[in-house]
Tab-separated table of N, CA, C and O in Angstrom:
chain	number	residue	atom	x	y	z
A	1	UNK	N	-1.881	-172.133	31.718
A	1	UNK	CA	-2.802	-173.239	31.787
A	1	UNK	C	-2.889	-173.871	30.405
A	1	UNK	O	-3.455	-173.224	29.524
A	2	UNK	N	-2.396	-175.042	30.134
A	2	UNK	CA	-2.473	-175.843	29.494
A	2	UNK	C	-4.183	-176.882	29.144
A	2	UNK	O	-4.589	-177.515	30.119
A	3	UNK	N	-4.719	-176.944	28.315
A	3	UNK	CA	-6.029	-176.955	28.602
A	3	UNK	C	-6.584	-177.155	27.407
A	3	UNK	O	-6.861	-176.234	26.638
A	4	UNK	N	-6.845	-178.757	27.098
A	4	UNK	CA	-7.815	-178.570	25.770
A	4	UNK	C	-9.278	-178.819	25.959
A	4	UNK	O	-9.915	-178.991	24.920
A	5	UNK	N	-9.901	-178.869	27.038
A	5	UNK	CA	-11.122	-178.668	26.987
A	5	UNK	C	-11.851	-177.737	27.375
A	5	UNK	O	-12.863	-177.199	26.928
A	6	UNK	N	-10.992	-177.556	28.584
A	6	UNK	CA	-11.985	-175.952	28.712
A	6	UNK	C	-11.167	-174.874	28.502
A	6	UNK	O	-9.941	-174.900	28.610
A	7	UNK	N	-11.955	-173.752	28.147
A	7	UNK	CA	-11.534	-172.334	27.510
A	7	UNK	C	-11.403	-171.455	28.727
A	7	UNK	O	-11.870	-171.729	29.832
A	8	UNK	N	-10.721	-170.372	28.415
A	8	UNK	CA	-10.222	-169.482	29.881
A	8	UNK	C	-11.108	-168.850	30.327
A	8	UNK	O	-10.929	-168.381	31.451
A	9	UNK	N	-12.515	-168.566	29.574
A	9	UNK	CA	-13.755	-167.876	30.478
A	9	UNK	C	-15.017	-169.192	30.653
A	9	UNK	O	-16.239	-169.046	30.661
A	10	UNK	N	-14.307	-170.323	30.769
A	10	UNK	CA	-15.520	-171.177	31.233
A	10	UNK	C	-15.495	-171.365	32.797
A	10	UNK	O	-14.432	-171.442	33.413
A	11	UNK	N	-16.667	-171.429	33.371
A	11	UNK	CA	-16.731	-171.588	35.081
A	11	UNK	C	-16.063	-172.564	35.293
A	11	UNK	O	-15.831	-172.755	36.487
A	12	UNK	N	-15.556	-173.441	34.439
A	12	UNK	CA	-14.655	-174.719	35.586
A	12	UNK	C	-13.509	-173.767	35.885
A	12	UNK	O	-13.090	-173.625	37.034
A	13	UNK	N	-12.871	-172.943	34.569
A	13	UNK	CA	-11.392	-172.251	34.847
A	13	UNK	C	-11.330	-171.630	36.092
A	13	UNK	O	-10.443	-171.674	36.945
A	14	UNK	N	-12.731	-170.864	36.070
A	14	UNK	CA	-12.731	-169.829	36.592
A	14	UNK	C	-12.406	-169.911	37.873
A	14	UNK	O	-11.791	-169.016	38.453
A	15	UNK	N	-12.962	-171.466	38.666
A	15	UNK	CA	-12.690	-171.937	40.162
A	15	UNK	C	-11.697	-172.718	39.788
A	15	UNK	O	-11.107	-172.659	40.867
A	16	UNK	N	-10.947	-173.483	39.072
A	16	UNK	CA	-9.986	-174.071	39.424
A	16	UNK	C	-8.383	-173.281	39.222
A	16	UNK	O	-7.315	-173.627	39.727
A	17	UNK	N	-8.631	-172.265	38.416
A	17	UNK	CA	-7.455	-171.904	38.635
A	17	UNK	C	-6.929	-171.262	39.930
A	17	UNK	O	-5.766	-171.388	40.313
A	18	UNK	N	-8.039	-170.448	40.679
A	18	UNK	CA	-7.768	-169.900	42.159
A	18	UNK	C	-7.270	-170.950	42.654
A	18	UNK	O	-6.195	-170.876	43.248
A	19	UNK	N	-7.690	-171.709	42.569
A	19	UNK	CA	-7.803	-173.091	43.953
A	19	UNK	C	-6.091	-173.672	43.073
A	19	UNK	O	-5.208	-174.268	43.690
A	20	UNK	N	-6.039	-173.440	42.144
A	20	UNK	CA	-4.799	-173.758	41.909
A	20	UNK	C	-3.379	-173.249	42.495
A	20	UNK	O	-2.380	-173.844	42.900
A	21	UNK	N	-3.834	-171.481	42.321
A	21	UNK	CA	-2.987	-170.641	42.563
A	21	UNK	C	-2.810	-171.302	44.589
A	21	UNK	O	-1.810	-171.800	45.106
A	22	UNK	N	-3.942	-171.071	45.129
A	22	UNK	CA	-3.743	-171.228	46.830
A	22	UNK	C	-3.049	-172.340	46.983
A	22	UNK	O	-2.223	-172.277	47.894
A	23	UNK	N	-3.116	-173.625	46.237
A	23	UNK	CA	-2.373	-174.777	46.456
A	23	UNK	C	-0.993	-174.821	46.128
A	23	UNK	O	-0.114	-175.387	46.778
A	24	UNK	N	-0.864	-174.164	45.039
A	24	UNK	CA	0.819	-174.257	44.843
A	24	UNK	C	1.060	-173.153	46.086
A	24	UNK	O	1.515	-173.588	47.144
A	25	UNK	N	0.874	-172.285	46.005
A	25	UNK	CA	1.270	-171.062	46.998
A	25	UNK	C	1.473	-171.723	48.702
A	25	UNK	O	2.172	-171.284	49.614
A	26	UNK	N	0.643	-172.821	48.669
A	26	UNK	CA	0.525	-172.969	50.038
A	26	UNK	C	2.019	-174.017	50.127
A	26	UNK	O	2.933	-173.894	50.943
A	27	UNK	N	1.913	-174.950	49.119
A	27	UNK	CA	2.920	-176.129	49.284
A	27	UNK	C	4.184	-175.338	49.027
A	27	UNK	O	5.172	-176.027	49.285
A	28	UNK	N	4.486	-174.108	48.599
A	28	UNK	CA	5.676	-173.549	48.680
A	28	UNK	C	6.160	-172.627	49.675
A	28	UNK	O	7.326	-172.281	49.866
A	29	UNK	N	5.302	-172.336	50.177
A	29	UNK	CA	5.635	-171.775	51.946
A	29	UNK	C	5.893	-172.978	52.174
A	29	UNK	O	7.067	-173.296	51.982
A	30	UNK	N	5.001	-173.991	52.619
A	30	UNK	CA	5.674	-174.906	52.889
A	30	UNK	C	6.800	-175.723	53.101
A	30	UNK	O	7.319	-176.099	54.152
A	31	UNK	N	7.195	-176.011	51.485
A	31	UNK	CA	7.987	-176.511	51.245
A	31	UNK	C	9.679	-175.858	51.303
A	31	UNK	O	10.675	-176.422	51.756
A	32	UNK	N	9.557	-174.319	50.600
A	32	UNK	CA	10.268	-173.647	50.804
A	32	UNK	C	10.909	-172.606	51.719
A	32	UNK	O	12.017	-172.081	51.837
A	33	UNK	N	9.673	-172.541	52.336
A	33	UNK	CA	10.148	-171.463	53.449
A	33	UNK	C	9.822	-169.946	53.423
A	33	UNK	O	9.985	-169.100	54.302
A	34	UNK	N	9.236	-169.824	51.969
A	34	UNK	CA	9.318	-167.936	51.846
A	34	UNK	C	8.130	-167.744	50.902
A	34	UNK	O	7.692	-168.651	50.193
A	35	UNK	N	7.731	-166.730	50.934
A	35	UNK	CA	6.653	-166.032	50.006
A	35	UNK	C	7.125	-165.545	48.527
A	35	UNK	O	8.130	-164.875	48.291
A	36	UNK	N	6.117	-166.063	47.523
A	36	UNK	CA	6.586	-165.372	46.526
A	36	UNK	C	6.245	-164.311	46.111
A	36	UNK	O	7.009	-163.639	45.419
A	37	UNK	N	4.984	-163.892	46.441
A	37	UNK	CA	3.823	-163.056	45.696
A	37	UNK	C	3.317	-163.579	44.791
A	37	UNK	O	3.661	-162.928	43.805
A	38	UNK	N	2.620	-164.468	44.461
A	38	UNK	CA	2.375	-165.723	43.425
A	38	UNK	C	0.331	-164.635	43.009
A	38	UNK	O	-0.390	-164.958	42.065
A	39	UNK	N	0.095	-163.859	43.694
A	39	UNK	CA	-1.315	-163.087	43.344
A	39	UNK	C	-0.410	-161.731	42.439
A	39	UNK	O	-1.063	-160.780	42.010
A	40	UNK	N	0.615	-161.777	42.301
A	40	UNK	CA	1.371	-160.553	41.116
A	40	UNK	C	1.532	-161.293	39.760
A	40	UNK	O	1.906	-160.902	38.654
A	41	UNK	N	1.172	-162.347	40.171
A	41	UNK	CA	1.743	-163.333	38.067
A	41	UNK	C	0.271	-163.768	38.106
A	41	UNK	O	-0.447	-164.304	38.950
A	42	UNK	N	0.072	-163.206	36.530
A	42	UNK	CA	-1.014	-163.840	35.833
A	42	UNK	C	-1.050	-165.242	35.442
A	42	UNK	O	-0.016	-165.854	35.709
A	43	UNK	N	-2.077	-165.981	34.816
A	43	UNK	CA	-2.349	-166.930	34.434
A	43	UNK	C	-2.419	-166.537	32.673
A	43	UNK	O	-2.729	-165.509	32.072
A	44	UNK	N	-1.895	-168.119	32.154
A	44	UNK	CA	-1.279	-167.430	30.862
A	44	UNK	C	-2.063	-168.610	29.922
A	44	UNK	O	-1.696	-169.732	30.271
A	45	UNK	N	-2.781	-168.624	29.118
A	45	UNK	CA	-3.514	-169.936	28.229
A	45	UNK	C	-3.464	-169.725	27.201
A	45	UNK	O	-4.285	-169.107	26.522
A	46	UNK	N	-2.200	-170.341	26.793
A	46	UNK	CA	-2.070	-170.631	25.245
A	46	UNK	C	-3.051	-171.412	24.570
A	46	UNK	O	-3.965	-172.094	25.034
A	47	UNK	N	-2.496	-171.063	22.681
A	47	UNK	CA	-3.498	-171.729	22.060
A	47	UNK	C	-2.945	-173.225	21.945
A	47	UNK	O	-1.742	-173.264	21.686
A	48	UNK	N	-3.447	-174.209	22.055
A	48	UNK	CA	-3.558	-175.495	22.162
A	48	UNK	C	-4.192	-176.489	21.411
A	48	UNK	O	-5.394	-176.230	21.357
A	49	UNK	N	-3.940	-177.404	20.872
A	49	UNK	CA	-5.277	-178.109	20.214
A	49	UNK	C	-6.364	-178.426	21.134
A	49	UNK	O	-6.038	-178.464	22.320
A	50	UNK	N	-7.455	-178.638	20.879
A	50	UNK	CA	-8.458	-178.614	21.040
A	50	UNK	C	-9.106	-179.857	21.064
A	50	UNK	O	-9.373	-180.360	19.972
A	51	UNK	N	-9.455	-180.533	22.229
A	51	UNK	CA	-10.329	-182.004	22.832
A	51	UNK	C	-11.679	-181.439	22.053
A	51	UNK	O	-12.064	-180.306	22.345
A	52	UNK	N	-12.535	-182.357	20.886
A	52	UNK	CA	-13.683	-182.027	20.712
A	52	UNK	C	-14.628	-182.249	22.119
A	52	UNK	O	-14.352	-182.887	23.135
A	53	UNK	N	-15.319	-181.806	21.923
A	53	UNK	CA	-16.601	-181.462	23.195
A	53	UNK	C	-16.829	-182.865	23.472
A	53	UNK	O	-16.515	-183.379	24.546
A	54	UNK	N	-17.472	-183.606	22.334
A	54	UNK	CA	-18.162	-185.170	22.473
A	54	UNK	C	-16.796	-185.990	22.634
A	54	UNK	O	-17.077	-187.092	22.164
A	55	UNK	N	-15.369	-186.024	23.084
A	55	UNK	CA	-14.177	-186.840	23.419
A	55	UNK	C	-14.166	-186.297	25.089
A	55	UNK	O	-13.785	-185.164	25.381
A	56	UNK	N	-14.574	-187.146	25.960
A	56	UNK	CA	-13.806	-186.948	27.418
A	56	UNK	C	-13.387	-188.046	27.907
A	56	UNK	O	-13.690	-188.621	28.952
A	57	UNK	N	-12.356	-188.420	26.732
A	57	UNK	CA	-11.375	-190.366	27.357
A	57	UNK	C	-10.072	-189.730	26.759
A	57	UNK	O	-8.986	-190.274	26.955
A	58	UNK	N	-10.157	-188.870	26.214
A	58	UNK	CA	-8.673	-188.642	25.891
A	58	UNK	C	-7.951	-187.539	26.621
A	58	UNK	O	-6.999	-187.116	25.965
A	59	UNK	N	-8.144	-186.885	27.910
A	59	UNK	CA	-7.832	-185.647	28.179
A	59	UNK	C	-6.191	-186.295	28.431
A	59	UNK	O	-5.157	-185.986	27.838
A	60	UNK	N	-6.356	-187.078	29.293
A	60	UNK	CA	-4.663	-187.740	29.129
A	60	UNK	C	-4.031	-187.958	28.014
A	60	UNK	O	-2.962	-188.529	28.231
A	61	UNK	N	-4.220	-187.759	26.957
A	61	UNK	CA	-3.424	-188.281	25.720
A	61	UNK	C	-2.925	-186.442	25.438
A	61	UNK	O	-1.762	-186.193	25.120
A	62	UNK	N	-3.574	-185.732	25.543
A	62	UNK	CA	-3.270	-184.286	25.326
A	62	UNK	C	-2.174	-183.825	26.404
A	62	UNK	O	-1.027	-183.392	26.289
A	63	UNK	N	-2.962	-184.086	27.440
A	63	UNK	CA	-1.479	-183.708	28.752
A	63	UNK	C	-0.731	-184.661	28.317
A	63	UNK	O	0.212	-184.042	27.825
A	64	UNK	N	-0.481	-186.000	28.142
A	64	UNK	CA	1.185	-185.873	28.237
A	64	UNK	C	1.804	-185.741	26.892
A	64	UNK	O	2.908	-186.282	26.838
A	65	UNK	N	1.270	-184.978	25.407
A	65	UNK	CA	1.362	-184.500	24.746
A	65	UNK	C	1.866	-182.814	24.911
A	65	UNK	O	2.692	-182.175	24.260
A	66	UNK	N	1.155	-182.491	25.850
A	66	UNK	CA	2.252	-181.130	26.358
A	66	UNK	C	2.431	-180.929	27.047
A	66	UNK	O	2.092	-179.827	27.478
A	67	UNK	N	3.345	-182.080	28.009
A	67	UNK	CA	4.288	-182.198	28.670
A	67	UNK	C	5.274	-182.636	28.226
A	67	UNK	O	6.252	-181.969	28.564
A	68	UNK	N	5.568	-183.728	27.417
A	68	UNK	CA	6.125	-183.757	26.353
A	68	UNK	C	6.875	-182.507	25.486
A	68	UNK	O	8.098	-182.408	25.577
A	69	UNK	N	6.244	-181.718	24.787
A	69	UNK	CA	6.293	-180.975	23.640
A	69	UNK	C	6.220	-179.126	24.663
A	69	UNK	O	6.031	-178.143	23.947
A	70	UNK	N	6.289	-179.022	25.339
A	70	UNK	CA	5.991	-177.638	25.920
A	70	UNK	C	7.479	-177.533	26.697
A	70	UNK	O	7.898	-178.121	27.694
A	71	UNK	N	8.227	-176.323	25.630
A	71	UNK	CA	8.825	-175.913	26.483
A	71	UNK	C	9.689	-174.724	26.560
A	71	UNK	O	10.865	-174.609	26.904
A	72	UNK	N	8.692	-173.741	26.096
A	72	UNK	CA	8.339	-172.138	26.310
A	72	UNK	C	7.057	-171.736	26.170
A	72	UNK	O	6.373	-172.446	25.432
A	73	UNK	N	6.466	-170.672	26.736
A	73	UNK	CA	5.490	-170.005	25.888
A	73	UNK	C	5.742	-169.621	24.431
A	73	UNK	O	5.010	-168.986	23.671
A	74	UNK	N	6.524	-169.966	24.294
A	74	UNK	CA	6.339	-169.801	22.339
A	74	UNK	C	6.046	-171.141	21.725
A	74	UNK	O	5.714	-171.396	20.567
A	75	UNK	N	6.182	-171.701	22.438
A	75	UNK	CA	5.832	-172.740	21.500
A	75	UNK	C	4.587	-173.327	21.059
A	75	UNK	O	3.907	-173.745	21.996
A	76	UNK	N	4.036	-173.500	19.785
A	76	UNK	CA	3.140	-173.248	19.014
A	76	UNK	C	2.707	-175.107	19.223
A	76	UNK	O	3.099	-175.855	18.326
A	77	UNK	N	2.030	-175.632	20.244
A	77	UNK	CA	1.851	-176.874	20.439
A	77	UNK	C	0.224	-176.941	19.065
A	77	UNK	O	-0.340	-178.030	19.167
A	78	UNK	N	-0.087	-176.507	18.560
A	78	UNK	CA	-0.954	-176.316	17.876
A	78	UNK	C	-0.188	-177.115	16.200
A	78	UNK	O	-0.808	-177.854	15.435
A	79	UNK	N	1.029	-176.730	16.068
A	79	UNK	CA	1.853	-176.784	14.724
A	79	UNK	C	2.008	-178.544	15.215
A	79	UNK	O	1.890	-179.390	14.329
A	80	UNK	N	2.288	-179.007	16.747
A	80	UNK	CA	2.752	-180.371	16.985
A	80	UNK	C	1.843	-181.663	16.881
A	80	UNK	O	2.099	-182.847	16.661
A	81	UNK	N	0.718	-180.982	17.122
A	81	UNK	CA	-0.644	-182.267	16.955
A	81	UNK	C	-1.952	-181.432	16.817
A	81	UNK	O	-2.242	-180.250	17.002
A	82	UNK	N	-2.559	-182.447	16.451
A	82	UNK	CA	-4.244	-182.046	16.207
A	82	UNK	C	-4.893	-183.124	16.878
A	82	UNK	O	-4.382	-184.167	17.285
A	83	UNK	N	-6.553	-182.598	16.972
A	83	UNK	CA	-7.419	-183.876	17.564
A	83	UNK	C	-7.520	-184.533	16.465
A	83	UNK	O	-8.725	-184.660	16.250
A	84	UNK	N	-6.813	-185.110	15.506
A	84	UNK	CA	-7.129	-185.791	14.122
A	84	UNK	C	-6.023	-186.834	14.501
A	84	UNK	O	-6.103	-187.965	14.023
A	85	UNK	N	-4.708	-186.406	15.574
A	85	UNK	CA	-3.695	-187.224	15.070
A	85	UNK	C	-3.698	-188.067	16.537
A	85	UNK	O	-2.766	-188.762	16.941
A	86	UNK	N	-5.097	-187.809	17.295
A	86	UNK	CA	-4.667	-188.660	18.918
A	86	UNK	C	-4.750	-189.993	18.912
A	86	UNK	O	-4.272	-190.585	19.879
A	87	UNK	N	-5.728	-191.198	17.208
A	87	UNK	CA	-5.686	-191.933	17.221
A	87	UNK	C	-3.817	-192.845	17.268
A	87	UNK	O	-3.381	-193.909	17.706
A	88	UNK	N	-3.334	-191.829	16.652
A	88	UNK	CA	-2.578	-192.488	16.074
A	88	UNK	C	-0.989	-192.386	17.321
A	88	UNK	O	0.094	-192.966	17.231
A	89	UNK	N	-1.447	-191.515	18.266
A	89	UNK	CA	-0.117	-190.905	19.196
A	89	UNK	C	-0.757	-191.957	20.380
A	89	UNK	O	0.106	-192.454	21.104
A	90	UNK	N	-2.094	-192.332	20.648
A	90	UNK	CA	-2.394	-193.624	21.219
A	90	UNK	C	-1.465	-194.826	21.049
A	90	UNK	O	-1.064	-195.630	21.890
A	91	UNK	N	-1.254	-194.743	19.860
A	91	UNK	CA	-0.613	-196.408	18.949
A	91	UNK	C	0.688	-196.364	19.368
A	91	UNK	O	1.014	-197.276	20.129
A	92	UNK	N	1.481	-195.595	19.096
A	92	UNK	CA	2.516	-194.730	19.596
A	92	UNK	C	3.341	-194.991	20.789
A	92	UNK	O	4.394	-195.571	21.054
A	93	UNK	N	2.117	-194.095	21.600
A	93	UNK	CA	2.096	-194.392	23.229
A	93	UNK	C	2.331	-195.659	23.805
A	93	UNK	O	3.225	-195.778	24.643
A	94	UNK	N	1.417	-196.929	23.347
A	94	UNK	CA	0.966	-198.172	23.736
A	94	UNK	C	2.533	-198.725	23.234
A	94	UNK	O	3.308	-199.296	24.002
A	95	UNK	N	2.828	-198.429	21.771
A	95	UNK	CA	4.251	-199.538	21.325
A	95	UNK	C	5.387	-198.939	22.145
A	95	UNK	O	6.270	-199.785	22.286
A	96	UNK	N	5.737	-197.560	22.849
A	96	UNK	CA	6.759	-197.204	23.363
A	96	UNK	C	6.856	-197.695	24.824
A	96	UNK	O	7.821	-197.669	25.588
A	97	UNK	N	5.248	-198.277	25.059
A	97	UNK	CA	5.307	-198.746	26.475
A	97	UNK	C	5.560	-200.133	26.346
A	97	UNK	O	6.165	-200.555	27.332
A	98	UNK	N	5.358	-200.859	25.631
A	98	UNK	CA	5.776	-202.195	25.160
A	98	UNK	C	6.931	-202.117	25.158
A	98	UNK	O	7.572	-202.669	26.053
A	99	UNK	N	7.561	-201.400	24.142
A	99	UNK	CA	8.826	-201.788	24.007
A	99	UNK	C	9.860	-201.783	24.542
A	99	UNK	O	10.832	-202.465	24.221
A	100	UNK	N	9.757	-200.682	25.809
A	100	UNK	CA	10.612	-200.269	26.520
A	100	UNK	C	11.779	-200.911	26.814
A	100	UNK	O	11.424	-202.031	27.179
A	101	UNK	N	12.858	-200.850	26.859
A	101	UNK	CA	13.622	-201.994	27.027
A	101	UNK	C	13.779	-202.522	28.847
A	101	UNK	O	14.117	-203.519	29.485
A	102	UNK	N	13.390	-201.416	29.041
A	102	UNK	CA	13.293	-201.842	31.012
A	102	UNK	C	11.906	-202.882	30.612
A	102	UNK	O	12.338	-203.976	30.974
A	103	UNK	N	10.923	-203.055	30.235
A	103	UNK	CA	9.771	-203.891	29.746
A	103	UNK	C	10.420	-205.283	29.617
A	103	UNK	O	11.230	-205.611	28.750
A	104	UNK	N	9.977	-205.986	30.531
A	104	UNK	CA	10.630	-207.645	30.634
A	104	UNK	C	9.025	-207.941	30.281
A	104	UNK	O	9.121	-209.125	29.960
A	105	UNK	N	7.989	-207.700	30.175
A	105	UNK	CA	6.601	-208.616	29.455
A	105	UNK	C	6.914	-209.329	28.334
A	105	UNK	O	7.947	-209.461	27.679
A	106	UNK	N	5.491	-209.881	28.227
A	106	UNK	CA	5.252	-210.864	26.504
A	106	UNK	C	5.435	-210.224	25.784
A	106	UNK	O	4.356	-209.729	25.456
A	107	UNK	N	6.538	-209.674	24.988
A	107	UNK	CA	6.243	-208.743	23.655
A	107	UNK	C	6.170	-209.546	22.367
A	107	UNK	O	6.360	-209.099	21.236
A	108	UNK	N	5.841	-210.905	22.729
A	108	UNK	CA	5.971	-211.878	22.206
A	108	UNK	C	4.636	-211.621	21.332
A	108	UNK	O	4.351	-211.490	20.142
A	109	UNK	N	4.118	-211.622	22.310
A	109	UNK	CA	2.335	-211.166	21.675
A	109	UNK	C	2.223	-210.037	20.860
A	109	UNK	O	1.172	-209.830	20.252
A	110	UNK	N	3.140	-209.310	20.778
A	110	UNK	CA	3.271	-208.175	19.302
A	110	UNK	C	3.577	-208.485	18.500
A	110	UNK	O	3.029	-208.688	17.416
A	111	UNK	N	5.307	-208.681	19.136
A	111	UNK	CA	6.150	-209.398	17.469
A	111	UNK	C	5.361	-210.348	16.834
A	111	UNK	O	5.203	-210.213	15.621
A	112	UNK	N	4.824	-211.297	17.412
A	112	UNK	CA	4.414	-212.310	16.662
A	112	UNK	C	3.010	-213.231	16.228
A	112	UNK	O	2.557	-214.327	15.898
A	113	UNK	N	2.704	-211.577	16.575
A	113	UNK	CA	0.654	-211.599	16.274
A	113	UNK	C	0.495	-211.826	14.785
A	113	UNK	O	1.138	-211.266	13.897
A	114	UNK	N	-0.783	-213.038	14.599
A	114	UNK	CA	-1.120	-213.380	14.023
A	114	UNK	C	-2.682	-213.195	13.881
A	114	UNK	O	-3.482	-213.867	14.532
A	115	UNK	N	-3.069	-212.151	12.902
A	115	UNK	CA	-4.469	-212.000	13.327
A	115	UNK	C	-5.406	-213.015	12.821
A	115	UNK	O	-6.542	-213.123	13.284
A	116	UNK	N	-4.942	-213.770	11.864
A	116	UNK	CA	-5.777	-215.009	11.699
A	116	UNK	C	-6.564	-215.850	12.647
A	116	UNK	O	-7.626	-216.468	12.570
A	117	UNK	N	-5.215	-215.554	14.032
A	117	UNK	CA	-5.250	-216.515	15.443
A	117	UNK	C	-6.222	-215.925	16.101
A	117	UNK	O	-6.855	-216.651	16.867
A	118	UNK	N	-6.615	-214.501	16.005
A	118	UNK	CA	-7.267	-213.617	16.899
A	118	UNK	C	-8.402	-213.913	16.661
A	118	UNK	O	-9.324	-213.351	17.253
């Protein structure tokens, strides 16, 4: 569990991870056809940076920060960002979606902002 706001003994974990476990479990009978034993594997919560308490607009900027950046349990997503650097992976975010080259919009309005005009 990937998770910068809540901690692994807070009551939200505590019900959403069950309800997690029954949902994947269910969509893979489902989907797959067979049982895994999915109640034999633990739940595993690395250390993570940390959403301050008074921030709940950024929980998306963290998930796709490690989704992005996650890809072992070893990896130390803690060494990759801080809550110091989400202003700036915002800015980031916003120019890589601009720029995209599949992006046929105004990028006109970037390149050639004039804040005088603003």
């Amino acid at each position: 569990m990937l998770d910068s706001y809540y901690k692994e003994t807070d009551e939200f974990q505590e019900i959403v991870r069950e309800r997690m476990r029954d949902s994947f479990e269910h969509h893979w009978k489902k989907i797959l056809g067979f049982e895994m034993g999915f109640d034999d594997y633990d739940f595993m919560y690395p250390v993570v940076p940390e959403q301050p308490l008074d921030n709940n607009s950024d929980s998306g900027i963290y998930a796709m920060m490690f989704i992005e950046h996650w890809t072992s349990p070893r990896t130390l997503l803690t060494s990759v960002f801080t809550s110091e650097d989400i202003p700036n992976i915002r800015i980031k975010i916003a120019n890589d979606l601009v720029f995209q080259p599949k992006n046929t919009g105004m990028k006109h309005r970037v390149t050639h902002f004039n804040a005088e005009d603003a």
